[in-house]
Coordinates of C-alpha atoms in Angstrom, one line a residue:
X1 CA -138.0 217.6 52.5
X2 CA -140.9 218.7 50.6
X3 CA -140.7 216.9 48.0
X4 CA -140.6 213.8 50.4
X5 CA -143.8 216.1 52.2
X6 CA -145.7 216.3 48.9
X7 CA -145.3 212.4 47.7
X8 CA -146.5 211.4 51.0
X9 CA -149.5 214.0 50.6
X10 CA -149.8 212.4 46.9
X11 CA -149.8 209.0 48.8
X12 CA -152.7 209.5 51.7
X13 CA -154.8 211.0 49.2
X14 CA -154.6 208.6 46.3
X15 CA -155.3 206.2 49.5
X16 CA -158.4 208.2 50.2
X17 CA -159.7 208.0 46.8
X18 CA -159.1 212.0 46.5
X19 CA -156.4 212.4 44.5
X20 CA -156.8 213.3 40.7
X21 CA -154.3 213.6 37.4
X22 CA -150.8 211.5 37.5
X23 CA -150.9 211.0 41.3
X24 CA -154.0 209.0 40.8
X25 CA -153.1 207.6 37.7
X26 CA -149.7 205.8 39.0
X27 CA -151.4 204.8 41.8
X28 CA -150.6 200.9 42.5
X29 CA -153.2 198.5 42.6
X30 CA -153.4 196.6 45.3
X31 CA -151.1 193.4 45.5
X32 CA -153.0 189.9 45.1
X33 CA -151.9 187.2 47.1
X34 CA -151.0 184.2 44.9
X35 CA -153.4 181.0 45.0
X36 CA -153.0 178.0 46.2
X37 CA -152.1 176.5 42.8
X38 CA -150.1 179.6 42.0
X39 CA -147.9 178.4 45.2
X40 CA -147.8 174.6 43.8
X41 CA -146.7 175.9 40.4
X42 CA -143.5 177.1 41.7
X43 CA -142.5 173.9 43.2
X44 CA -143.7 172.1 39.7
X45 CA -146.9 170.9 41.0
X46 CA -150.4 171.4 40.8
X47 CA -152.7 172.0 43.6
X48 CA -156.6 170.8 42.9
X49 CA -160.0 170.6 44.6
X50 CA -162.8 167.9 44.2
X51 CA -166.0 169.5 43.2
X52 CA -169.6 168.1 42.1
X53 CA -172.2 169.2 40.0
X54 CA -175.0 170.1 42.8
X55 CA -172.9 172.6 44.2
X56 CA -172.2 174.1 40.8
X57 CA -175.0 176.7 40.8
X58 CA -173.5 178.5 44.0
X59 CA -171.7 181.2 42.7
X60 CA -169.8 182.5 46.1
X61 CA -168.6 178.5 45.9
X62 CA -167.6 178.4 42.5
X63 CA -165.5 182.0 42.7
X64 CA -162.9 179.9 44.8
X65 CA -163.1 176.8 43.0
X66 CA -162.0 178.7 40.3
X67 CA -159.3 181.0 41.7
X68 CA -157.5 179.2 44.0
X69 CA -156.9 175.7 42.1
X70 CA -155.6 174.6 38.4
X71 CA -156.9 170.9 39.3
X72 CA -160.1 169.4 39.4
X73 CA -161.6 166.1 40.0
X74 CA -165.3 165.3 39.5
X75 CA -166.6 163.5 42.7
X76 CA -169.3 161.6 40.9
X77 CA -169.8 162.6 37.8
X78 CA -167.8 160.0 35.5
X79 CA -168.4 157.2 38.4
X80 CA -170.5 154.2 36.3
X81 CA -173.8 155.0 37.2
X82 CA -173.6 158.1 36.4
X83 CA -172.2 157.9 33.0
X84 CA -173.6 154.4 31.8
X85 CA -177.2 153.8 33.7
X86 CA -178.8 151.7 31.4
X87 CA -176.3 148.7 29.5
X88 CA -175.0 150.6 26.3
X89 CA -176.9 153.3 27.0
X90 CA -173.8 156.3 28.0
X91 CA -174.9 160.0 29.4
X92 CA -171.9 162.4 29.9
X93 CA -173.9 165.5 31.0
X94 CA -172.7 165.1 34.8
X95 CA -168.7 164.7 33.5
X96 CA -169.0 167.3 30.9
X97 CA -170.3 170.2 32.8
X98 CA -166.7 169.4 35.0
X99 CA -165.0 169.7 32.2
X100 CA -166.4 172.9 30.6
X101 CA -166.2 174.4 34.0
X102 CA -162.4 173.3 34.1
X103 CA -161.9 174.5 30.8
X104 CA -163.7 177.6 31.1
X105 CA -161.0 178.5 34.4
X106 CA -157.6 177.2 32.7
X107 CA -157.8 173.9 34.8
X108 CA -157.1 170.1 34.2
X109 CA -159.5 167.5 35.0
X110 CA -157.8 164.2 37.0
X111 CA -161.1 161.8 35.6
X112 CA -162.1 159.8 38.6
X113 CA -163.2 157.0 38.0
X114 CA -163.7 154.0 35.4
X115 CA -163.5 150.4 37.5
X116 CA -165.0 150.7 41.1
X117 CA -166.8 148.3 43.6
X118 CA -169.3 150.8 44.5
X119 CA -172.0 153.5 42.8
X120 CA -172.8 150.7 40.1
X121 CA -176.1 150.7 38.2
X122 CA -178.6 148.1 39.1
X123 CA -178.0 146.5 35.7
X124 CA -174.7 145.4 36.6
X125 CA -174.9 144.4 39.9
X126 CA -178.5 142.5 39.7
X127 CA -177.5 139.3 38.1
X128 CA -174.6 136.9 37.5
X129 CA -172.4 137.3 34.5
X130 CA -169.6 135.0 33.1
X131 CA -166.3 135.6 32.5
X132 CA -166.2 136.4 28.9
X133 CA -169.4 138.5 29.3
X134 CA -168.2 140.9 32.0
X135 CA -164.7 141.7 30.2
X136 CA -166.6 142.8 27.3
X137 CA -168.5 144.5 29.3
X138 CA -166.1 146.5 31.3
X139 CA -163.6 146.7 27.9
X140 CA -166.6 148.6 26.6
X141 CA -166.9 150.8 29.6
X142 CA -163.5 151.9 29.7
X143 CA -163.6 152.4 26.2
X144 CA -166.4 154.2 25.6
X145 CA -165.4 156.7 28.6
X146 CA -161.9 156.8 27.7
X147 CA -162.5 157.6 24.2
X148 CA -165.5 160.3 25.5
X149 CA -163.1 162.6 27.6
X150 CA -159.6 161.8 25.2
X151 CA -157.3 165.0 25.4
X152 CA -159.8 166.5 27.6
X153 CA -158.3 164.9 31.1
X154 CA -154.8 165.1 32.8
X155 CA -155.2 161.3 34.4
X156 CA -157.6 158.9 35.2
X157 CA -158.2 156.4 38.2
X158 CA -158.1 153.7 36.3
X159 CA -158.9 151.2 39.4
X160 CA -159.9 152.2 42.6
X161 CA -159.9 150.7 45.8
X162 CA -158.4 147.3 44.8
X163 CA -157.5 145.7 48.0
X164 CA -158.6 145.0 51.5
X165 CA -156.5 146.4 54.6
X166 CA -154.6 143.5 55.0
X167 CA -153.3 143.5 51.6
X168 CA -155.8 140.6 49.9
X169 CA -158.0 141.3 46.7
X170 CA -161.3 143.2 47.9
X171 CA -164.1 141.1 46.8
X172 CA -165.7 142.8 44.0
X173 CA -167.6 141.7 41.1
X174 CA -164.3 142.4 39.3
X175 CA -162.2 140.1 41.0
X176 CA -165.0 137.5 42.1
X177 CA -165.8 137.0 37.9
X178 CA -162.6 138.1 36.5
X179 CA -159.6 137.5 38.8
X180 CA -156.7 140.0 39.2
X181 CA -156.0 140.1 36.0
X182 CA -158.9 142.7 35.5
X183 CA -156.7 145.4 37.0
X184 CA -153.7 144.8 33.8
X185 CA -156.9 144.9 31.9
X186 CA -158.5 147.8 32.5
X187 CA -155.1 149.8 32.4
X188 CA -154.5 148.5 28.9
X189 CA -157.8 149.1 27.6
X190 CA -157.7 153.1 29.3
X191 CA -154.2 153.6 27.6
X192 CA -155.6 152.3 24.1
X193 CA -158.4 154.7 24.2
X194 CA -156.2 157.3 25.5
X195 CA -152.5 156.8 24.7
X196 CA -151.7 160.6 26.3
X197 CA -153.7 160.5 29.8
X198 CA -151.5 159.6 33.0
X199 CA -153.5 156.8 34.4
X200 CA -153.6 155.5 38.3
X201 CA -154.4 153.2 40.8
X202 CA -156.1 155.0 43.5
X203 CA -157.0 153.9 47.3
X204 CA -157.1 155.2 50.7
X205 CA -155.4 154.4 54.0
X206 CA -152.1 153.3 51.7
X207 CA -150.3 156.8 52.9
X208 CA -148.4 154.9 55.3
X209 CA -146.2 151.5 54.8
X210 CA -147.8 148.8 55.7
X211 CA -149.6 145.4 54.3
X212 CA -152.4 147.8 52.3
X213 CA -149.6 149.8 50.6
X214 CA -147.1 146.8 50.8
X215 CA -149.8 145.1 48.3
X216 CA -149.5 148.4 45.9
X217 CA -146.2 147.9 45.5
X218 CA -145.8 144.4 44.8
X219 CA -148.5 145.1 42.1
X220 CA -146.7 148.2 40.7
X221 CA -143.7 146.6 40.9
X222 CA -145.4 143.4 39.0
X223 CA -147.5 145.7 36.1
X224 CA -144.1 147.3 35.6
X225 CA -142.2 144.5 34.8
X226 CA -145.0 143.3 32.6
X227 CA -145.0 146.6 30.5
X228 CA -148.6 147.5 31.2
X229 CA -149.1 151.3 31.5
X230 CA -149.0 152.3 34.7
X231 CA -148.2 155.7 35.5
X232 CA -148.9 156.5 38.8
X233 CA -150.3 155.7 42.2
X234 CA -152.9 158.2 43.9
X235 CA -152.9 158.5 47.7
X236 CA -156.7 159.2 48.8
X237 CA -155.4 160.5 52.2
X238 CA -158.7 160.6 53.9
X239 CA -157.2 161.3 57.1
X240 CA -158.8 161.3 60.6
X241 CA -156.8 163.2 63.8
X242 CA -158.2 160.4 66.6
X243 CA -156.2 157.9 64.4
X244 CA -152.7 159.5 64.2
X245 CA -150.7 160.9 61.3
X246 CA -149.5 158.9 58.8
X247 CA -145.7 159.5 60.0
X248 CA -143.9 157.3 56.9
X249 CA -146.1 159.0 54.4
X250 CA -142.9 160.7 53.0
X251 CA -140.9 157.2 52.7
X252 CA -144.0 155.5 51.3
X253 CA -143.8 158.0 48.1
X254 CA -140.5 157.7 47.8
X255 CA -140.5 154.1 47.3
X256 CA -143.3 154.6 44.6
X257 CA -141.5 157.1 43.1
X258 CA -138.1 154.6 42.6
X259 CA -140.2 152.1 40.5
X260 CA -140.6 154.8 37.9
X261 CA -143.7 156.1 38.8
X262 CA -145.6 159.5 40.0
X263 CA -147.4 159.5 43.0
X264 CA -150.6 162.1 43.8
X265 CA -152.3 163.1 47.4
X266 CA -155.5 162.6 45.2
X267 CA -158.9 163.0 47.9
X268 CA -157.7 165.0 50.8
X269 CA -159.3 165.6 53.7
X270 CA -158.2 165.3 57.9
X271 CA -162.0 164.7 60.3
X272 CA -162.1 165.5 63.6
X273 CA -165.0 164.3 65.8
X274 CA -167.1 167.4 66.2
X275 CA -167.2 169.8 67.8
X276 CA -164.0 171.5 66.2
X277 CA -162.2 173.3 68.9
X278 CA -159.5 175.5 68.7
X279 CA -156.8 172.7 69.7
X280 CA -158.2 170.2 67.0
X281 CA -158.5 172.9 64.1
X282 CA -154.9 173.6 65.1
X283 CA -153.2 170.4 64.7
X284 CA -155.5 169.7 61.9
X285 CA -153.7 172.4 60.2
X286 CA -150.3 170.8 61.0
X287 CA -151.7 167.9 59.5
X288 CA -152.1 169.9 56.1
X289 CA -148.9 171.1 56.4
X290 CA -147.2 168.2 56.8
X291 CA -148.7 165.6 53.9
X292 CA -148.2 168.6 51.2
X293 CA -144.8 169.0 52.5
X294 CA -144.4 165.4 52.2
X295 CA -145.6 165.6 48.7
X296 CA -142.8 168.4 48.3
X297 CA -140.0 166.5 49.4
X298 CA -140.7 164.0 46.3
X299 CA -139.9 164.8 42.8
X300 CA -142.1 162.5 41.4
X301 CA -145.1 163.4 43.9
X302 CA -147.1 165.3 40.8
X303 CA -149.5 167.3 43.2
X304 CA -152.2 167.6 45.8
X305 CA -156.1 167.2 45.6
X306 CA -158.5 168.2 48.4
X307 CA -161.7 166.3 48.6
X308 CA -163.6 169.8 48.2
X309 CA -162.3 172.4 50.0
X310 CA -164.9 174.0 52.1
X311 CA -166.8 171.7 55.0
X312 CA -170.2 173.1 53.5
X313 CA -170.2 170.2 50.4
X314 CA -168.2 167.4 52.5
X315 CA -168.9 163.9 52.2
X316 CA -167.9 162.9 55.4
X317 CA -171.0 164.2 58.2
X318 CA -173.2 162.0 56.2
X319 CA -170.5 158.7 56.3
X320 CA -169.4 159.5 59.6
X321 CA -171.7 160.8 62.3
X322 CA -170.3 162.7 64.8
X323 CA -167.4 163.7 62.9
X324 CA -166.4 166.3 59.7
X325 CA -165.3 169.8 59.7
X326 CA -161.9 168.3 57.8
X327 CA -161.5 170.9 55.1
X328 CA -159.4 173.9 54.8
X329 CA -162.8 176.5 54.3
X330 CA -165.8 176.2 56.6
X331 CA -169.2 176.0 55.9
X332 CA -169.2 179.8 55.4
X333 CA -166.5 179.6 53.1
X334 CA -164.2 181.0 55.3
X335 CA -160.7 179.8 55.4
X336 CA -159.4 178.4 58.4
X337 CA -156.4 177.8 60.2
X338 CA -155.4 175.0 57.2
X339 CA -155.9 177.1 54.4
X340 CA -152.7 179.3 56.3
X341 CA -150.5 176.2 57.1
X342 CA -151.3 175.0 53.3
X343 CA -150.1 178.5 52.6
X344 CA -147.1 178.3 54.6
X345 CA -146.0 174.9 53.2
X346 CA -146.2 175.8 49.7
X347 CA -143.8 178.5 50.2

């Protein structure tokens, strides 16, 4: 009894910070909680944030970025206008600062992205081009990038947001000048420049089946069969609560996954038209919980981006007014009720 009286004694006072000599030497240190990617890792898969380079010199934001993910994905940085403004004329700072700041935490970078409708320089989008001068135009791009960031990246999006809802080409300057063909294109020119990066076809509101994601497949399925280097399909799941949960998001993956390829949640985020209440934040988290246990269930489902992960640097009160608080941190950096059911799933 007193030795059990003394080692509790030994106990409180190393608790207090009073103890000295062995007691306080072989005091424990306190236990950390694992991370989010720490949680991922166990099930073989990553867990990631997107980040972007004006938010980089807040130091309370960057502590997180840093801890809790082993993925990263640069929101603008390698998008054309960033990284080519002027025709030939190539400026990496933006996409390199990710990439030291991955490297300097022990992350990977998923590169985001090389062919886009959107965020194009004015030199590309104010005048008409052939054929044969845009493909040597874009060939270059890709290229150029590829060959910029090789064995620096996990993946790229090759092509992003290729079709309309209803499953026809979007109309881009891509497609308009070059046809579909521009998609086997680009992934052949990525994989030349980088024979070791996973590339991807990226695109939102294609979680669940239907004629968007119908479209995917039949390309997939198509590329495949044509050898070009496909590797995976990426999942934005920008997801909104007034518009219902994707409910065959699980099925959906798995159909990807039997053509041969991986499959990534690769820009999460779930709105909710403000104000958050208690109820929304709520099911919001069961929405978390649900599409990363989706991405669970599916071997070849690789891992799990957030779009950020704190409301403060969100994209979305800017796109849609009214709406926003869809990220698992708030604007304080606090985590909220998803951060727990993320948490939870991962277990």
């Amino acid at each position: 009894m007193r030795l059990r009286l003394a080692g509790a004694l030994a106990a409180v006072l190393v608790t207090a910070g009073l103890a000295t000599g062995p007691a306080a030497q072989a005091a424990p240190h306190p236990v950390r909680q694992p991370t989010l990617a720490g949680l991922a890792e166990r099930h073989g898969r990553y867990f990631g944030s997107a980040t972007d380079n004006p938010e980089l010199t807040d130091s309370a934001y960057t502590r997180v970025l840093g801890g809790e993910f082993d993925m990263i994905t640069p929101g603008n940085g390698m998008k054309w206008y960033a990284t080519e403004p002027q025709q030939g004329v190539f400026d990496w700072t933006a996409g390199d600062q990710i990439v030291d700041l991955a490297r300097g935490n022990r992350q990977r970078v998923r590169a985001h992205t090389l062919v886009w409708h959107s965020q194009l320089p004015d030199w590309l989008t104010s005048r008409q081009w052939t054929a044969s001068e845009l493909r040597a135009v874009l060939k270059k791009h890709i290229t150029t990038e590829v060959r910029h960031y090789r064995g620096k990246v996990y993946s790229w999006d090759v092509v992003n947001e290729a079709f309309n809802e209803d499953g026809s080409y979007r109309d881009t300057l891509w497609y308009r000048t070059l046809g579909p063909g521009y998609i086997a294109d680009a992934l052949r020119w990525a994989h030349r420049a980088d024979p070791h990066a996973r590339l991807y076809l990226n695109d939102y509101n294609i979680e669940a089946t239907g004629p968007k994601s119908d479209a995917y497949y039949r390309l997939a399925k198509d590329l495949k069969a044509a050898g070009v280097p496909l590797d995976g399909i990426g999942f934005q799941a920008h997801l909104t609560l007034q518009y219902g949960y994707p409910t065959t998001l699980e099925d959906n993956l798995r159909r990807f996954s039997r053509l041969g390829l991986d499959t990534a949640l690769t820009e999460v985020d779930v709105r909710m038209q403000l104000p958050a209440t208690a109820e929304k934040l709520a099911e919001q988290a069961t929405w978390y919980r649900d599409v990363t246990a989706a991405c669970l269930a599916v071997r070849r489902c690789v891992g799990v981006t957030i779009w950020d992960y704190t409301d403060k640097y969100s994209w979305i009160p800017a796109v849609f007014p009214g709406e926003g608080a869809a990220l698992p941190w708030d604007e304080e950096l606090r985590p909220k009720p998803a951060y727990r059911a993320l948490r939870e799933a991962l277990r």
